[in-house]
Short mmCIF file of C-alpha atoms and ligand atoms in Angstrom, two decimals:
data_model
loop_
_atom_site.label_atom_id
_atom_site.label_comp_id
_atom_site.label_asym_id
_atom_site.label_seq_id
_atom_site.Cartn_x
_atom_site.Cartn_y
_atom_site.Cartn_z
CA MET A 1 14.22 5.15 15.24
CA PHE A 2 11.80 3.74 12.68
CA VAL A 3 8.49 1.90 12.59
CA SER A 4 6.26 -0.45 10.72
CA ASP A 5 2.88 -0.28 12.51
CA ILE A 6 1.48 3.04 13.62
CA ILE A 7 0.31 3.05 17.22
CA ASP A 8 -1.96 5.96 18.02
CA GLU A 9 -2.08 6.79 21.72
CA GLY A 10 -4.10 9.96 21.59
CA LYS A 11 -1.53 12.76 21.51
CA GLU A 12 1.43 10.85 20.09
CA LYS A 13 1.80 8.41 17.25
CA SER A 14 4.59 5.89 17.44
CA LEU A 15 5.75 3.05 15.24
CA GLN A 16 6.47 -0.57 16.24
CA PRO A 17 8.87 -2.33 16.19
CA ILE A 18 11.51 0.31 16.83
CA PHE A 19 14.67 0.04 14.71
CA TYR A 20 17.86 1.80 15.78
CA ALA A 21 20.63 3.03 13.49
CA ASN A 22 23.81 4.95 14.18
CA ILE A 23 23.38 7.63 11.52
CA ASP A 24 23.18 11.38 11.05
CA PRO A 25 19.42 12.15 11.29
CA ASP A 26 19.76 15.16 8.94
CA HIS A 27 21.31 12.95 6.27
CA PHE A 28 18.62 10.33 6.75
CA ARG A 29 15.86 12.95 6.49
CA GLU A 30 17.45 14.43 3.36
CA VAL A 31 17.50 11.08 1.54
CA VAL A 32 13.97 10.05 2.53
CA SER A 33 12.53 13.45 1.63
CA ASN A 34 14.30 13.42 -1.76
CA LEU A 35 12.76 10.02 -2.51
CA ILE A 36 9.28 11.08 -1.41
CA GLU A 37 9.51 14.37 -3.35
CA ASN A 38 10.52 12.46 -6.50
CA ALA A 39 7.75 9.88 -6.03
CA ILE A 40 5.15 12.66 -5.80
CA LYS A 41 6.71 14.69 -8.63
CA TYR A 42 6.85 11.76 -11.08
CA THR A 43 3.37 10.42 -10.24
CA PRO A 44 0.80 12.65 -11.97
CA SER A 45 -1.98 10.39 -10.67
CA GLY A 46 -1.74 7.33 -8.49
CA GLU A 47 -0.23 6.64 -5.10
CA VAL A 48 2.97 6.84 -3.07
CA VAL A 49 3.59 4.35 -0.26
CA VAL A 50 6.43 4.50 2.25
CA ASN A 51 7.29 1.33 4.16
CA VAL A 52 9.89 0.34 6.74
CA THR A 53 11.03 -3.24 7.27
CA GLY A 54 14.08 -4.77 8.85
CA ASP A 55 15.94 -7.93 9.81
CA ASP A 56 18.78 -8.51 12.30
CA LYS A 57 21.33 -6.76 10.11
CA GLN A 58 19.63 -3.99 8.21
CA ILE A 59 16.72 -1.59 7.96
CA SER A 60 15.04 -1.03 4.62
CA ILE A 61 12.97 2.05 3.84
CA SER A 62 11.05 1.81 0.59
CA VAL A 63 9.30 4.56 -1.33
CA LYS A 64 6.98 3.10 -3.93
CA ASP A 65 4.99 5.00 -6.52
CA SER A 66 2.59 4.14 -9.32
CA GLY A 67 3.93 6.94 -11.52
CA ILE A 68 5.62 7.31 -14.90
CA GLY A 69 8.31 4.68 -14.23
CA ILE A 70 11.86 4.68 -15.60
CA PRO A 71 12.95 3.12 -18.93
CA ALA A 72 15.36 0.21 -18.39
CA GLU A 73 18.16 1.94 -20.36
CA ASP A 74 18.11 4.96 -17.99
CA ILE A 75 18.31 2.99 -14.75
CA PRO A 76 22.13 2.44 -14.80
CA HIS A 77 22.67 6.24 -15.13
CA LEU A 78 20.09 7.47 -12.63
CA PHE A 79 22.50 8.14 -9.77
CA GLN A 80 24.98 10.10 -11.90
CA LYS A 81 25.41 13.81 -11.33
CA PHE A 82 22.88 15.91 -13.35
CA TYR A 83 21.35 12.85 -15.04
CA ARG A 84 17.67 13.29 -15.93
CA VAL A 85 15.51 10.99 -18.01
CA ASP A 86 14.58 12.83 -21.19
CA ASN A 87 11.34 11.63 -22.78
CA SER A 88 7.80 12.85 -23.39
CA ASP A 89 6.76 12.01 -19.80
CA THR A 90 9.53 14.02 -18.14
CA ARG A 91 9.98 16.97 -20.52
CA GLU A 92 7.48 19.18 -18.70
CA ILE A 93 8.84 18.35 -15.24
CA GLY A 94 11.72 20.52 -14.02
CA GLY A 95 14.73 19.57 -11.90
CA THR A 96 18.52 19.65 -11.68
CA GLY A 97 19.25 15.91 -11.64
CA LEU A 98 21.18 16.19 -8.38
CA GLY A 99 18.71 14.67 -5.90
CA LEU A 100 19.53 11.01 -6.48
CA TYR A 101 23.26 11.62 -6.93
CA LEU A 102 23.37 13.33 -3.53
CA SER A 103 21.06 10.77 -1.93
CA ARG A 104 23.27 7.86 -2.95
CA ARG A 105 26.35 9.66 -1.61
CA LEU A 106 24.56 10.22 1.70
CA ALA A 107 23.34 6.60 1.82
CA GLU A 108 26.92 5.42 1.36
CA ALA A 109 28.09 7.84 4.09
CA MET A 110 25.62 6.03 6.37
CA SER A 111 27.33 2.72 5.39
CA GLY A 112 24.18 1.89 3.47
CA ASN A 113 23.00 1.86 -0.10
CA LEU A 114 20.29 3.23 -2.35
CA ARG A 115 18.81 1.23 -5.22
CA VAL A 116 15.80 1.24 -7.50
CA GLU A 117 13.41 -1.17 -9.18
CA SER A 118 11.21 0.35 -11.85
CA LYS A 119 8.97 -0.48 -14.77
CA TYR A 120 8.43 2.15 -17.43
CA LYS A 121 4.83 3.49 -17.36
CA GLU A 122 4.01 1.43 -14.24
CA GLY A 123 5.98 2.88 -11.35
CA SER A 124 9.15 2.79 -9.29
CA THR A 125 10.33 1.65 -5.88
CA PHE A 126 13.44 3.14 -4.30
CA TYR A 127 15.07 1.29 -1.38
CA LEU A 128 17.31 2.91 1.21
CA GLU A 129 19.10 0.16 3.16
CA ILE A 130 21.13 0.98 6.25
CA PRO A 131 22.83 -1.14 8.92
CA ARG A 132 20.71 -1.87 11.99
CA MET A 133 22.04 -1.37 15.50
CA ASN A 134 20.83 -3.94 18.03
CA SER A 135 18.71 -2.60 20.87
CA SER A 136 21.20 -3.35 23.68
CA GLU A 137 23.85 -1.31 21.87
CA ALA A 138 21.28 1.43 21.28
CA LYS A 139 20.46 1.48 25.02
CA GLN A 140 24.16 1.66 25.93
CA ARG A 141 24.64 4.57 23.56
CA SER A 142 21.64 6.46 24.89
CA ILE A 143 23.02 6.08 28.46
CA TYR A 144 26.40 7.44 27.31
CA ASN A 145 24.72 10.31 25.47
CA ALA A 146 22.62 11.18 28.54
CA ASN A 147 25.80 11.18 30.66
CA ASP A 148 27.61 13.37 28.12
CA GLN A 149 24.84 15.89 28.39
CA LYS A 150 24.89 15.77 32.19
CA PHE A 151 28.65 16.34 32.33
CA SER A 152 28.78 19.02 29.68
CA SER A 153 26.10 21.25 31.22
P1 LIG B 201 16.31 17.47 -8.46
O1 LIG B 201 17.81 17.65 -8.44
O2 LIG B 201 15.56 18.73 -8.31
O3 LIG B 201 15.87 16.38 -7.54
P2 LIG B 201 15.48 15.62 -10.48
O4 LIG B 201 14.27 15.17 -9.72
O5 LIG B 201 15.34 15.69 -11.97
O6 LIG B 201 15.98 17.03 -9.97
P3 LIG B 201 16.89 13.34 -9.38
O7 LIG B 201 16.05 13.39 -8.15
O8 LIG B 201 18.35 13.12 -9.23
O9 LIG B 201 16.74 14.69 -10.22
O10 LIG B 201 16.32 12.23 -10.33
C1 LIG B 201 17.00 11.96 -11.57
C2 LIG B 201 16.00 11.54 -12.63
O11 LIG B 201 15.49 10.26 -12.27
C3 LIG B 201 14.79 12.43 -12.74
O12 LIG B 201 15.04 13.51 -13.61
C4 LIG B 201 13.74 11.49 -13.31
O13 LIG B 201 13.89 11.40 -14.70
C5 LIG B 201 14.14 10.15 -12.69
N1 LIG B 201 13.34 9.81 -11.49
C6 LIG B 201 13.69 9.99 -10.21
N2 LIG B 201 12.74 9.52 -9.36
C7 LIG B 201 11.76 9.04 -10.15
C8 LIG B 201 10.50 8.41 -9.88
N3 LIG B 201 10.07 8.20 -8.64
N4 LIG B 201 9.75 8.03 -10.95
C9 LIG B 201 10.19 8.24 -12.22
N5 LIG B 201 11.37 8.81 -12.53
C10 LIG B 201 12.14 9.22 -11.52
MG1 LIG B 202 14.56 14.87 -7.57
#
């Protein structure tokens, strides 16, 4: 379940419209938190904006920052295991270089993809795109899941 506008009804905040996807929520959370952690880590001053949009077929979650950006020659290698950009902006910032490698693997396991657009010294936007499930299928599945729980208890 995802959102684009935040609706504040006192106790609970919800997002509209609701998008449904048939994915492992732990995997989804892992990818989005990796992207947000990176955006914060590589933005010494500036802002990080998370957005959710969708069409009939897919849901797109973007994490945009106004941080150090990524040189064009590093972009093709970014999702390789242990790859870290090595320049004067990144030298003081620690990490293993596994976050994006893992995140892309998880995105692909969700039948989706993970890609980046970036300009060195200006900022980066990472996009996680996953297939959207239509709401009638989502309702069917939630009825089945509710029945499963009823029968198994
Ligand atoms: P960790 O495994 O702890 O996440 P890491 O952050 O170095 O370590 P990745 O998340 O895989 O590793 O990112 C790989 C490299 O991509 C980083 O070392 C950094 O150079 C670059 N990078 C990732 N996200 C950003 C970003 N938002 N802005 C600028 N550079 C980034
Ligand atoms: Mg990282």
